[in-house]
């Protein structure tokens, strides 16, 4: 069936470097995408979202890029900090329906 | 604190038993979603309620059921528990049933079936 998946299960970066986490989705009808951060023992925490009528959205230290042509989503974290270490999930949905999550990428920030 | 409250935080029970997980949505939110997170499956959507009515079903087993009460809190009932039901169970809430803006998760209930 339709699915959302992540290219890399783990990503290790040095503190201060930029991080890029990628996500592929297969449902061309999806019109809303969200990135979540999940720390150990906690629920997913909203980072940034983007609607399908946009191709880029920026937040504080984070940028989401959407390429609908190849059904690809990425999360860029600038100047990665130790507190950014967590599992990151992308999620997609067709408006009004529940989010469909990928399996997650573990980001490890080393000093 | 996300504003979505889940209880209990941890639950250990034996196979064959029945448990109830509780979720209080963020103030003003009408819609509640339940998700199961296991190690090998990621976050799987189970069921959605909106203002007391079932809105959508995902990969929810027949042994599982849920409801949303007039005060908008929701309960997820898991019965005839099996070892494979061990997982984190999250609920999320949104202001409406048709828009996913403001999708906020609780901290989850960790269920261990022994």
CSV table of C-alpha atoms in Angstrom, one decimal:
chain,number,residue,atom,x,y,z
A,1,UNK,CA,0.0,0.0,0.0
A,2,UNK,CA,0.9,3.7,0.1
A,3,UNK,CA,3.8,4.3,2.5
A,4,UNK,CA,6.1,6.9,3.8
A,5,UNK,CA,9.7,5.9,4.3
A,6,UNK,CA,13.0,7.4,5.3
A,7,UNK,CA,16.2,6.9,3.4
A,8,UNK,CA,18.6,6.7,6.3
A,9,UNK,CA,17.8,4.9,9.6
A,10,UNK,CA,20.7,6.6,11.5
A,11,UNK,CA,22.6,9.8,11.0
A,12,UNK,CA,25.6,10.9,13.0
A,13,UNK,CA,26.8,14.6,12.8
A,14,UNK,CA,29.2,16.7,14.6
A,15,UNK,CA,28.0,19.6,16.8
A,16,UNK,CA,27.8,22.7,14.8
A,17,UNK,CA,27.4,21.0,11.4
A,18,UNK,CA,24.2,21.1,9.4
A,19,UNK,CA,22.0,18.0,9.3
A,20,UNK,CA,19.8,16.8,6.5
A,21,UNK,CA,17.2,14.1,7.1
A,22,UNK,CA,15.4,12.7,4.0
A,23,UNK,CA,12.0,11.2,3.5
A,24,UNK,CA,10.2,9.6,0.6
A,25,UNK,CA,6.5,9.4,0.3
A,26,UNK,CA,4.4,7.6,-2.3
A,27,UNK,CA,0.9,9.0,-2.0
A,28,UNK,CA,0.7,11.7,-4.6
A,29,UNK,CA,-2.6,12.8,-3.1
A,30,UNK,CA,-0.9,13.8,0.2
A,31,UNK,CA,-1.2,17.6,0.7
A,32,UNK,CA,0.2,18.2,4.1
A,33,UNK,CA,3.5,17.1,5.6
A,34,UNK,CA,4.9,17.4,9.1
A,35,UNK,CA,8.3,16.7,10.7
A,36,UNK,CA,8.3,15.4,14.3
A,37,UNK,CA,11.1,15.0,16.8
A,38,UNK,CA,10.8,12.3,19.4
A,39,UNK,CA,13.1,12.1,22.4
A,40,UNK,CA,13.4,8.9,24.5
A,41,UNK,CA,10.4,8.4,26.6
A,42,UNK,CA,8.5,11.3,25.2
A,43,UNK,CA,5.8,11.8,22.6
A,44,UNK,CA,6.4,13.1,19.1
A,45,UNK,CA,7.0,16.9,19.1
A,46,UNK,CA,6.0,19.1,16.2
A,47,UNK,CA,9.0,20.7,14.4
A,48,UNK,CA,7.7,22.2,11.2
A,49,UNK,CA,5.1,21.5,8.6
A,50,UNK,CA,4.5,22.3,4.9
A,51,UNK,CA,1.5,22.2,2.6
A,52,UNK,CA,1.7,20.8,-0.9
A,53,UNK,CA,1.3,24.2,-2.5
A,54,UNK,CA,4.8,25.2,-1.1
A,55,UNK,CA,8.2,23.9,-1.8
A,56,UNK,CA,10.1,25.4,1.1
A,57,UNK,CA,9.4,26.6,4.6
A,58,UNK,CA,11.7,27.9,7.2
A,59,UNK,CA,11.6,27.9,11.0
A,60,UNK,CA,14.1,28.6,13.7
A,61,UNK,CA,17.2,26.6,12.6
A,62,UNK,CA,15.0,24.2,10.6
A,63,UNK,CA,14.0,24.2,7.0
A,64,UNK,CA,11.7,21.8,5.2
A,65,UNK,CA,11.9,21.2,1.5
A,66,UNK,CA,9.2,19.5,-0.5
A,67,UNK,CA,9.8,18.1,-4.0
A,68,UNK,CA,6.5,16.9,-5.3
A,69,UNK,CA,8.0,15.8,-8.6
A,70,UNK,CA,10.0,13.0,-7.0
A,71,UNK,CA,7.8,12.8,-3.8
A,72,UNK,CA,10.7,13.7,-1.5
A,73,UNK,CA,10.7,15.7,1.7
A,74,UNK,CA,13.8,16.8,3.7
A,75,UNK,CA,14.5,18.4,7.0
A,76,UNK,CA,17.5,20.6,7.3
A,77,UNK,CA,18.8,21.5,10.8
A,78,UNK,CA,21.3,24.3,10.9
A,79,UNK,CA,24.2,24.3,13.4
A,80,UNK,CA,23.1,21.0,15.0
A,81,UNK,CA,23.3,20.9,18.8
A,82,UNK,CA,23.5,18.0,21.2
A,83,UNK,CA,19.9,18.7,22.2
A,84,UNK,CA,18.9,17.9,18.6
A,85,UNK,CA,19.8,14.2,19.2
A,86,UNK,CA,16.5,12.3,18.8
A,87,UNK,CA,14.5,10.3,16.4
A,88,UNK,CA,12.9,12.3,13.6
A,89,UNK,CA,9.8,11.3,11.8
A,90,UNK,CA,8.2,12.6,8.7
A,91,UNK,CA,4.4,12.3,8.4
A,92,UNK,CA,2.1,12.9,5.5
A,93,UNK,CA,-1.7,13.1,5.1
A,94,UNK,CA,-4.5,13.9,2.8
A,95,UNK,CA,-6.4,16.7,4.4
A,96,UNK,CA,-8.8,15.5,7.1
A,97,UNK,CA,-7.3,12.1,7.5
A,98,UNK,CA,-4.9,10.7,10.0
A,99,UNK,CA,-1.1,11.1,9.6
A,100,UNK,CA,0.9,8.4,8.0
A,101,UNK,CA,4.3,8.1,9.6
A,102,UNK,CA,7.6,6.8,8.4
A,103,UNK,CA,9.8,4.6,10.6
A,104,UNK,CA,12.1,7.4,11.7
A,105,UNK,CA,15.7,8.4,11.5
A,106,UNK,CA,17.9,8.5,14.6
A,107,UNK,CA,20.0,11.6,14.7
A,108,UNK,CA,23.1,11.5,16.9
A,109,UNK,CA,25.1,14.7,17.5
A,110,UNK,CA,28.6,14.2,18.7
A,111,UNK,CA,30.7,16.9,20.4
B,1,UNK,CA,3.7,19.9,28.6
B,2,UNK,CA,1.9,19.5,25.3
B,3,UNK,CA,-1.6,19.9,26.9
B,4,UNK,CA,-2.5,16.3,25.9
B,5,UNK,CA,-2.6,14.1,29.0
B,6,UNK,CA,-2.3,10.4,29.0
B,7,UNK,CA,-2.6,8.0,31.9
B,8,UNK,CA,-1.2,5.7,33.1
B,9,UNK,CA,2.4,6.3,31.9
B,10,UNK,CA,3.4,2.7,32.4
B,11,UNK,CA,1.3,-0.4,32.6
B,12,UNK,CA,2.4,-4.0,33.0
B,13,UNK,CA,-0.1,-6.8,32.6
B,14,UNK,CA,-0.4,-10.5,31.8
B,15,UNK,CA,-1.5,-12.1,28.6
B,16,UNK,CA,-5.2,-12.5,28.2
B,17,UNK,CA,-6.0,-9.5,30.4
B,18,UNK,CA,-7.8,-6.3,29.5
B,19,UNK,CA,-6.6,-2.7,30.1
B,20,UNK,CA,-7.9,0.8,29.5
B,21,UNK,CA,-5.8,3.7,28.5
B,22,UNK,CA,-7.0,7.2,29.0
B,23,UNK,CA,-6.4,10.4,27.0
B,24,UNK,CA,-7.5,14.0,27.8
B,25,UNK,CA,-7.1,16.2,24.7
B,26,UNK,CA,-5.7,19.7,24.7
B,27,UNK,CA,-8.3,22.2,25.9
B,28,UNK,CA,-10.6,23.1,23.0
B,29,UNK,CA,-9.6,20.2,20.8
B,30,UNK,CA,-12.5,18.1,19.6
B,31,UNK,CA,-10.6,15.4,17.8
B,32,UNK,CA,-8.6,12.6,19.3
B,33,UNK,CA,-6.3,10.1,17.5
B,34,UNK,CA,-4.8,6.9,18.9
B,35,UNK,CA,-1.5,5.6,17.7
B,36,UNK,CA,0.5,2.5,18.5
B,37,UNK,CA,4.3,2.6,18.4
B,38,UNK,CA,6.3,-0.6,18.4
B,39,UNK,CA,9.9,-1.1,17.6
B,40,UNK,CA,9.5,-2.7,14.2
B,41,UNK,CA,6.4,-0.8,13.0
B,42,UNK,CA,6.9,2.9,13.8
B,43,UNK,CA,3.8,4.9,14.6
B,44,UNK,CA,0.6,3.2,13.4
B,45,UNK,CA,-2.7,5.0,13.3
B,46,UNK,CA,-5.4,3.1,15.2
B,47,UNK,CA,-8.6,5.2,15.4
B,48,UNK,CA,-9.9,8.7,15.4
B,49,UNK,CA,-12.8,10.3,17.2
B,50,UNK,CA,-14.3,13.7,16.6
B,51,UNK,CA,-16.7,15.3,19.1
B,52,UNK,CA,-17.8,11.9,20.4
B,53,UNK,CA,-18.2,10.1,17.1
B,54,UNK,CA,-15.8,7.6,15.4
B,55,UNK,CA,-14.3,9.4,12.4
B,56,UNK,CA,-11.8,7.0,11.0
B,57,UNK,CA,-10.2,3.6,11.6
B,58,UNK,CA,-6.8,2.5,10.8
B,59,UNK,CA,-4.9,-0.7,11.7
B,60,UNK,CA,-7.0,-1.4,14.8
B,61,UNK,CA,-7.5,-5.0,15.9
B,62,UNK,CA,-10.9,-6.3,16.7
B,63,UNK,CA,-9.7,-6.9,20.3
B,64,UNK,CA,-9.2,-3.1,20.6
B,65,UNK,CA,-11.9,-0.5,20.9
B,66,UNK,CA,-12.2,3.1,21.8
B,67,UNK,CA,-14.7,5.8,22.7
B,68,UNK,CA,-14.8,9.5,23.3
B,69,UNK,CA,-16.9,10.8,26.1
B,70,UNK,CA,-19.0,14.0,26.3
B,71,UNK,CA,-16.2,15.8,28.1
B,72,UNK,CA,-14.0,14.8,25.1
B,73,UNK,CA,-11.6,12.6,26.9
B,74,UNK,CA,-11.0,9.3,25.2
B,75,UNK,CA,-10.3,5.7,26.3
B,76,UNK,CA,-8.6,3.0,24.4
B,77,UNK,CA,-9.6,-0.5,25.5
B,78,UNK,CA,-7.3,-3.4,24.8
B,79,UNK,CA,-8.5,-6.9,25.5
B,80,UNK,CA,-7.3,-10.5,25.3
B,81,UNK,CA,-3.8,-9.0,25.4
B,82,UNK,CA,-1.0,-10.8,23.6
B,83,UNK,CA,2.8,-10.3,24.0
B,84,UNK,CA,2.8,-8.6,20.6
B,85,UNK,CA,0.6,-5.8,22.0
B,86,UNK,CA,3.5,-4.5,24.1
B,87,UNK,CA,4.1,-1.0,22.7
B,88,UNK,CA,3.9,2.7,23.3
B,89,UNK,CA,0.4,4.0,22.8
B,90,UNK,CA,0.0,7.7,22.0
B,91,UNK,CA,-2.9,9.9,21.6
B,92,UNK,CA,-3.0,13.2,19.7
B,93,UNK,CA,-5.6,15.9,19.5
B,94,UNK,CA,-6.5,18.6,17.0
B,95,UNK,CA,-9.0,21.4,17.2
B,96,UNK,CA,-11.2,20.0,14.4
B,97,UNK,CA,-11.7,16.7,12.7
B,98,UNK,CA,-11.0,17.9,9.2
B,99,UNK,CA,-7.8,19.8,9.5
B,100,UNK,CA,-4.5,18.5,10.9
B,101,UNK,CA,-3.1,21.8,12.0
B,102,UNK,CA,-2.2,21.8,15.6
B,103,UNK,CA,-1.7,18.0,15.8
B,104,UNK,CA,-0.4,17.6,19.3
B,105,UNK,CA,0.8,14.4,21.0
B,106,UNK,CA,0.7,13.2,24.5
B,107,UNK,CA,3.6,11.6,26.3
B,108,UNK,CA,2.2,8.1,25.8
B,109,UNK,CA,1.4,5.0,27.8
B,110,UNK,CA,4.0,2.2,27.7
B,111,UNK,CA,2.2,-1.1,27.8
B,112,UNK,CA,4.2,-4.3,28.7
B,113,UNK,CA,2.4,-7.6,28.3
B,114,UNK,CA,4.1,-10.5,30.1
